[in-house]
Amino acid sequence: MEFDEWEPVYEAICRDFGYDRTGDERARDVLASLTDDFDLDRLSSLRDATVAVAGAGPSLESASALERARAADAVVAASTAVDTLAANGIDADCMVTDLDKNPETVRRLTGAETTVAVHAHGDNVPLVRDVVPDCAGEFVLPTTQAAPRGPVRNFGGFTDGDRAAFLADHLGAAELAFVGWDLEDPAVDSPKARKLEWAERLLYWLESRRDERFSVLDGRRDAIETSALPVE
Ligand SMILES: Nc1ncnc2c1ncn2[C@@H]1O[C@H](COP(=O)(O)OP(=O)(O)OP(=O)(O)O)[C@@H](O)[C@H]1O
Ligand SMILES: Nc1nc2c(c(=O)[nH]1)N=C(CO)CN2
Ligand SMILES: [Mg+2]
């Protein structure tokens, strides 16, 4: 996705959460100073593939979710979803994270030649400075929600999970299979619930752009607030 298309949605997210764009831009520039261009051919396993997009909801531990992840051609996993999958013998092709939960996993995976898409934003600069220099650089795919600059890319998306879906889309996935998504999880606090609402909206947008039906949205489409989205 080009930034021009993403920018109005990003502005709506900033308004909703009170984020300062300059904070995201400063974070992007810190990440740019610590990283090099990432070769997207490293993620060629996603091209034309059925890609499981793993969220970190509690349902990821269920037998049916693990079975669907195992059956996919490739797996992109958000944040701690990568640990749950690994504990069940499933290696993700790519982890997507803003470093807020399991930075040790990020260090370990890049060291083991697995790609990690590391996202910088206005509220995680100390983590970026702390973790990224410890990683194997060729396996860090640096991302931002602000305008891309230097090696730092913007494929669209906001939370770790929906960014994983936008990344898979950018890389040419034929089909997205969502596992571990619990959009109405009663266990999450209110700021997290608001982030999940945005994740849901963004998946709705991606679904309409791809002309595909995402099972994670079944039964929910009518309730999604779409006024900030460029959809019909
Ligand atoms: N019930 C759920 N709880 C947590 N994450 C979920 C859930 N359902 C889906 N997800 C997806 O899995 C991802 C897990 O990532 P993580 O918990 O690190 O959140 P995050 O995007 O960094 O936001 P936060 O600032 O709340 O930590 C979320 O970004 C979200 O897209
Ligand atoms: N500025 C800012 N940006 C974000 C934040 C956040 O807490 N602050 N959380 C996110 C969830 O992955 C994604 N983007
Ligand atoms: Mg996170």
CSV table of C-alpha atoms and ligand atoms in Angstrom, one decimal:
chain,number,residue,atom,x,y,z
A,1,MET,CA,0.0,0.0,0.0
A,2,GLU,CA,1.2,3.5,-0.9
A,3,PHE,CA,1.5,5.9,2.0
A,4,ASP,CA,-1.0,8.3,0.3
A,5,GLU,CA,-3.7,5.7,0.6
A,6,TRP,CA,-2.8,4.8,4.2
A,7,GLU,CA,-2.4,8.4,5.4
A,8,PRO,CA,-6.1,9.4,5.9
A,9,VAL,CA,-6.7,6.2,8.0
A,10,TYR,CA,-3.5,6.8,10.0
A,11,GLU,CA,-4.7,10.3,10.7
A,12,ALA,CA,-8.0,9.0,12.0
A,13,ILE,CA,-6.1,6.5,14.3
A,14,CYS,CA,-3.9,9.4,15.6
A,15,ARG,CA,-7.0,11.5,16.3
A,16,ASP,CA,-8.7,8.6,18.1
A,17,PHE,CA,-5.8,7.8,20.4
A,18,GLY,CA,-4.3,11.3,20.7
A,19,TYR,CA,-1.0,10.2,19.1
A,20,ASP,CA,1.4,12.8,18.0
A,21,ARG,CA,2.6,12.2,14.4
A,22,THR,CA,6.0,13.7,15.2
A,23,GLY,CA,6.5,11.1,17.9
A,24,ASP,CA,6.0,8.3,15.3
A,25,GLU,CA,8.3,10.1,12.9
A,26,ARG,CA,11.1,10.4,15.5
A,27,ALA,CA,10.7,6.7,16.3
A,28,ARG,CA,10.9,5.9,12.6
A,29,ASP,CA,14.1,7.9,12.3
A,30,VAL,CA,15.7,6.1,15.3
A,31,LEU,CA,14.8,2.7,13.7
A,32,ALA,CA,16.2,3.9,10.3
A,33,SER,CA,19.5,4.8,12.0
A,34,LEU,CA,19.8,1.2,13.4
A,35,THR,CA,18.8,-0.8,10.3
A,36,ASP,CA,19.5,-1.5,6.7
A,37,ASP,CA,17.4,-2.2,3.6
A,38,PHE,CA,15.5,-5.5,4.1
A,39,ASP,CA,15.5,-7.9,1.1
A,40,LEU,CA,11.8,-8.9,0.7
A,41,ASP,CA,12.8,-12.0,-1.3
A,42,ARG,CA,13.6,-13.5,2.1
A,43,LEU,CA,9.8,-13.8,2.5
A,44,SER,CA,9.1,-15.4,-0.8
A,45,SER,CA,7.5,-18.3,0.9
A,46,LEU,CA,4.4,-16.1,1.3
A,47,ARG,CA,4.0,-15.4,-2.4
A,48,ASP,CA,0.9,-17.2,-3.9
A,49,ALA,CA,0.6,-19.1,-0.6
A,50,THR,CA,-2.2,-19.7,1.9
A,51,VAL,CA,-0.8,-17.7,4.8
A,52,ALA,CA,-1.9,-18.2,8.4
A,53,VAL,CA,-2.1,-14.8,10.2
A,54,ALA,CA,-1.7,-15.6,13.9
A,55,GLY,CA,-3.1,-13.2,16.5
A,56,ALA,CA,-2.2,-13.6,20.2
A,57,GLY,CA,-5.8,-14.2,21.4
A,58,PRO,CA,-6.4,-17.2,23.8
A,59,SER,CA,-8.1,-19.2,21.0
A,60,LEU,CA,-4.7,-19.7,19.4
A,61,GLU,CA,-4.1,-22.6,21.9
A,62,SER,CA,-7.1,-24.5,20.6
A,63,ALA,CA,-6.6,-27.7,18.6
A,64,SER,CA,-8.5,-26.3,15.6
A,65,ALA,CA,-6.4,-23.1,15.4
A,66,LEU,CA,-3.2,-25.0,15.7
A,67,GLU,CA,-4.3,-27.4,13.0
A,68,ARG,CA,-5.2,-24.6,10.6
A,69,ALA,CA,-1.8,-22.9,11.3
A,70,ARG,CA,-0.1,-26.3,10.5
A,71,ALA,CA,-2.1,-26.7,7.3
A,72,ALA,CA,-1.1,-23.3,5.9
A,73,ASP,CA,1.8,-22.9,3.5
A,74,ALA,CA,3.3,-20.1,5.5
A,75,VAL,CA,2.7,-18.4,8.9
A,76,VAL,CA,3.1,-14.8,10.0
A,77,ALA,CA,2.6,-14.4,13.7
A,78,ALA,CA,2.0,-11.3,15.9
A,79,SER,CA,4.0,-10.7,19.0
A,80,THR,CA,3.5,-13.6,21.5
A,81,ALA,CA,1.6,-15.7,19.0
A,82,VAL,CA,5.0,-16.8,17.7
A,83,ASP,CA,5.9,-18.3,21.1
A,84,THR,CA,2.5,-20.2,21.4
A,85,LEU,CA,3.0,-21.6,17.9
A,86,ALA,CA,6.6,-22.6,18.7
A,87,ALA,CA,5.6,-24.3,21.9
A,88,ASN,CA,3.3,-26.4,19.6
A,89,GLY,CA,6.0,-27.2,17.1
A,90,ILE,CA,5.0,-24.6,14.5
A,91,ASP,CA,7.7,-22.2,13.3
A,92,ALA,CA,6.5,-18.9,11.9
A,93,ASP,CA,8.0,-17.6,8.7
A,94,CYS,CA,7.9,-14.1,10.1
A,95,MET,CA,7.1,-12.4,13.4
A,96,VAL,CA,5.5,-9.0,13.5
A,97,THR,CA,6.0,-6.9,16.7
A,98,ASP,CA,6.4,-3.5,18.3
A,99,LEU,CA,8.7,-5.2,20.9
A,100,ASP,CA,6.4,-4.7,23.8
A,101,LYS,CA,5.9,-8.3,25.0
A,102,ASN,CA,8.7,-10.7,24.2
A,103,PRO,CA,11.9,-8.9,23.1
A,104,GLU,CA,14.0,-12.0,23.9
A,105,THR,CA,12.1,-13.9,21.2
A,106,VAL,CA,13.0,-11.2,18.7
A,107,ARG,CA,16.7,-11.5,19.5
A,108,ARG,CA,16.5,-15.3,19.4
A,109,LEU,CA,14.6,-15.5,16.1
A,110,THR,CA,16.7,-13.1,14.2
A,111,GLY,CA,19.8,-15.0,15.5
A,112,ALA,CA,18.2,-18.2,14.1
A,113,GLU,CA,17.6,-16.5,10.7
A,114,THR,CA,13.9,-15.9,11.0
A,115,THR,CA,12.6,-12.5,9.9
A,116,VAL,CA,11.1,-10.2,12.4
A,117,ALA,CA,9.2,-7.1,11.2
A,118,VAL,CA,10.0,-4.6,13.9
A,119,HIS,CA,7.7,-1.6,14.3
A,120,ALA,CA,8.8,1.7,15.7
A,121,HIS,CA,6.1,4.2,17.1
A,122,GLY,CA,6.0,7.1,19.4
A,123,ASP,CA,5.7,4.9,22.5
A,124,ASN,CA,8.4,2.3,22.0
A,125,VAL,CA,11.6,4.2,21.2
A,126,PRO,CA,13.5,2.9,24.3
A,127,LEU,CA,12.7,-0.7,23.3
A,128,VAL,CA,13.8,0.0,19.7
A,129,ARG,CA,17.1,1.3,21.0
A,130,ASP,CA,17.6,-1.5,23.4
A,131,VAL,CA,16.6,-4.5,21.2
A,132,VAL,CA,17.4,-3.8,17.6
A,133,PRO,CA,21.2,-3.5,18.0
A,134,ASP,CA,21.2,-7.0,19.5
A,135,CYS,CA,19.5,-8.5,16.4
A,136,ALA,CA,21.0,-10.1,13.3
A,137,GLY,CA,20.4,-7.1,11.0
A,138,GLU,CA,19.6,-9.0,7.7
A,139,PHE,CA,16.6,-10.5,9.5
A,140,VAL,CA,15.1,-7.2,10.7
A,141,LEU,CA,12.4,-5.8,8.5
A,142,PRO,CA,11.9,-2.2,9.9
A,143,THR,CA,8.4,-0.7,9.8
A,144,THR,CA,6.6,2.5,10.6
A,145,GLN,CA,3.0,3.7,10.6
A,146,ALA,CA,4.2,7.2,9.5
A,147,ALA,CA,5.7,7.9,6.1
A,148,PRO,CA,8.3,5.4,5.1
A,149,ARG,CA,11.9,6.7,5.1
A,150,GLY,CA,15.2,5.0,4.2
A,151,PRO,CA,15.0,1.3,5.1
A,152,VAL,CA,11.9,1.7,7.1
A,153,ARG,CA,8.8,0.5,5.3
A,154,ASN,CA,5.0,1.0,5.7
A,155,PHE,CA,2.8,-1.8,4.4
A,156,GLY,CA,-0.3,-0.4,6.2
A,157,GLY,CA,-1.8,-1.6,9.4
A,158,PHE,CA,-1.8,-0.6,13.1
A,159,THR,CA,-1.7,-3.4,15.7
A,160,ASP,CA,0.8,-6.2,15.4
A,161,GLY,CA,-1.8,-8.6,14.1
A,162,ASP,CA,-3.4,-6.5,11.4
A,163,ARG,CA,0.1,-5.3,10.3
A,164,ALA,CA,0.9,-9.0,9.8
A,165,ALA,CA,-2.1,-9.3,7.5
A,166,PHE,CA,-1.1,-6.2,5.5
A,167,LEU,CA,2.4,-7.5,5.2
A,168,ALA,CA,1.2,-10.9,3.9
A,169,ASP,CA,-1.0,-9.1,1.4
A,170,HIS,CA,1.9,-6.9,0.2
A,171,LEU,CA,4.0,-10.0,-0.3
A,172,GLY,CA,1.4,-11.6,-2.6
A,173,ALA,CA,-0.3,-14.1,-0.3
A,174,ALA,CA,-3.1,-15.9,-2.2
A,175,GLU,CA,-5.3,-16.5,0.8
A,176,LEU,CA,-5.2,-15.3,4.4
A,177,ALA,CA,-6.3,-17.7,7.2
A,178,PHE,CA,-6.8,-16.0,10.5
A,179,VAL,CA,-6.0,-18.0,13.7
A,180,GLY,CA,-5.9,-16.8,17.3
A,181,TRP,CA,-8.1,-13.8,16.8
A,182,ASP,CA,-10.5,-13.1,19.6
A,183,LEU,CA,-11.8,-9.7,18.7
A,184,GLU,CA,-14.4,-9.7,21.6
A,185,ASP,CA,-12.0,-11.0,24.3
A,186,PRO,CA,-13.5,-10.1,27.7
A,187,ALA,CA,-10.1,-10.5,29.3
A,188,VAL,CA,-8.6,-7.4,27.6
A,189,ASP,CA,-8.5,-3.9,29.2
A,190,SER,CA,-10.2,-0.9,27.6
A,191,PRO,CA,-7.3,0.6,25.7
A,192,LYS,CA,-6.6,-2.9,24.2
A,193,ALA,CA,-10.2,-3.3,23.3
A,194,ARG,CA,-10.0,0.0,21.4
A,195,LYS,CA,-6.9,-1.2,19.6
A,196,LEU,CA,-8.7,-4.5,18.7
A,197,GLU,CA,-11.6,-2.4,17.3
A,198,TRP,CA,-9.2,-0.7,14.9
A,199,ALA,CA,-7.6,-4.0,14.0
A,200,GLU,CA,-11.1,-5.3,13.1
A,201,ARG,CA,-11.8,-2.2,11.0
A,202,LEU,CA,-8.4,-2.5,9.2
A,203,LEU,CA,-9.0,-6.1,8.4
A,204,TYR,CA,-12.4,-5.2,7.0
A,205,TRP,CA,-10.7,-2.6,4.8
A,206,LEU,CA,-8.1,-5.2,3.7
A,207,GLU,CA,-10.8,-7.7,3.0
A,208,SER,CA,-12.6,-5.3,0.7
A,209,ARG,CA,-9.3,-4.4,-1.1
A,210,ARG,CA,-8.5,-8.1,-1.7
A,211,ASP,CA,-12.0,-9.1,-2.6
A,212,GLU,CA,-11.7,-12.0,-0.2
A,213,ARG,CA,-13.9,-13.1,2.7
A,214,PHE,CA,-12.0,-13.3,6.0
A,215,SER,CA,-13.6,-15.9,8.4
A,216,VAL,CA,-12.5,-13.8,11.4
A,217,LEU,CA,-15.1,-11.1,10.3
A,218,ASP,CA,-18.0,-13.5,9.8
A,219,GLY,CA,-21.0,-12.3,11.7
A,220,ARG,CA,-19.3,-8.9,12.5
A,221,ARG,CA,-19.3,-7.0,9.2
A,222,ASP,CA,-22.6,-5.1,9.9
A,223,ALA,CA,-21.3,-3.8,13.2
A,224,ILE,CA,-18.0,-2.4,12.0
A,225,GLU,CA,-17.7,1.4,12.1
A,226,THR,CA,-16.4,2.2,8.6
A,227,SER,CA,-16.6,6.0,8.5
A,228,ALA,CA,-12.8,6.5,8.6
A,229,LEU,CA,-12.2,3.9,5.9
A,230,PRO,CA,-12.1,4.3,2.1
A,231,VAL,CA,-14.7,1.5,1.6
A,232,GLU,CA,-18.1,1.5,-0.1
B,1,LIG,N1,-7.8,-11.2,22.1
B,1,LIG,C1,-6.6,-10.8,21.7
B,1,LIG,N2,-5.7,-10.3,22.6
B,1,LIG,C2,-4.5,-9.8,22.1
B,1,LIG,N3,-4.2,-9.7,20.8
B,1,LIG,C3,-5.1,-10.1,19.9
B,1,LIG,C4,-6.3,-10.7,20.3
B,1,LIG,N4,-7.0,-11.0,19.2
B,1,LIG,C5,-6.2,-10.7,18.2
B,1,LIG,N5,-5.0,-10.1,18.6
B,1,LIG,C6,-3.9,-9.6,17.7
B,1,LIG,O1,-2.7,-10.1,18.2
B,1,LIG,C7,-1.7,-9.1,18.4
B,1,LIG,C8,-0.9,-9.3,19.6
B,1,LIG,O2,0.0,-8.3,19.8
B,1,LIG,P1,0.3,-7.5,21.2
B,1,LIG,O3,-0.4,-8.2,22.3
B,1,LIG,O4,1.7,-7.3,21.3
B,1,LIG,O5,-0.5,-6.2,20.9
B,1,LIG,P2,-0.1,-4.8,20.3
B,1,LIG,O6,-0.6,-4.7,18.9
B,1,LIG,O7,1.4,-4.5,20.5
B,1,LIG,O8,-0.9,-3.8,21.2
B,1,LIG,P3,-0.7,-3.4,22.8
B,1,LIG,O9,-0.3,-2.0,22.7
B,1,LIG,O10,-2.1,-3.6,23.3
B,1,LIG,O11,0.3,-4.3,23.3
B,1,LIG,C9,-2.6,-7.8,18.5
B,1,LIG,O12,-1.9,-6.8,17.9
B,1,LIG,C10,-3.9,-8.1,17.7
B,1,LIG,O13,-3.8,-7.7,16.4
B,2,LIG,N1,2.1,5.9,18.9
B,2,LIG,C1,1.7,4.6,19.1
B,2,LIG,N2,1.6,3.8,18.1
B,2,LIG,C2,1.2,2.5,18.2
B,2,LIG,C3,0.9,2.0,19.5
B,2,LIG,C4,1.1,2.9,20.6
B,2,LIG,O1,0.9,2.5,21.8
B,2,LIG,N3,1.5,4.2,20.4
B,2,LIG,N4,0.5,0.7,19.7
B,2,LIG,C5,0.4,-0.1,18.6
B,2,LIG,C6,0.0,-1.5,18.8
B,2,LIG,O2,0.8,-2.4,18.2
B,2,LIG,C7,0.7,0.3,17.2
B,2,LIG,N5,1.1,1.7,17.2
B,3,MG,MG,3.0,-5.7,20.5
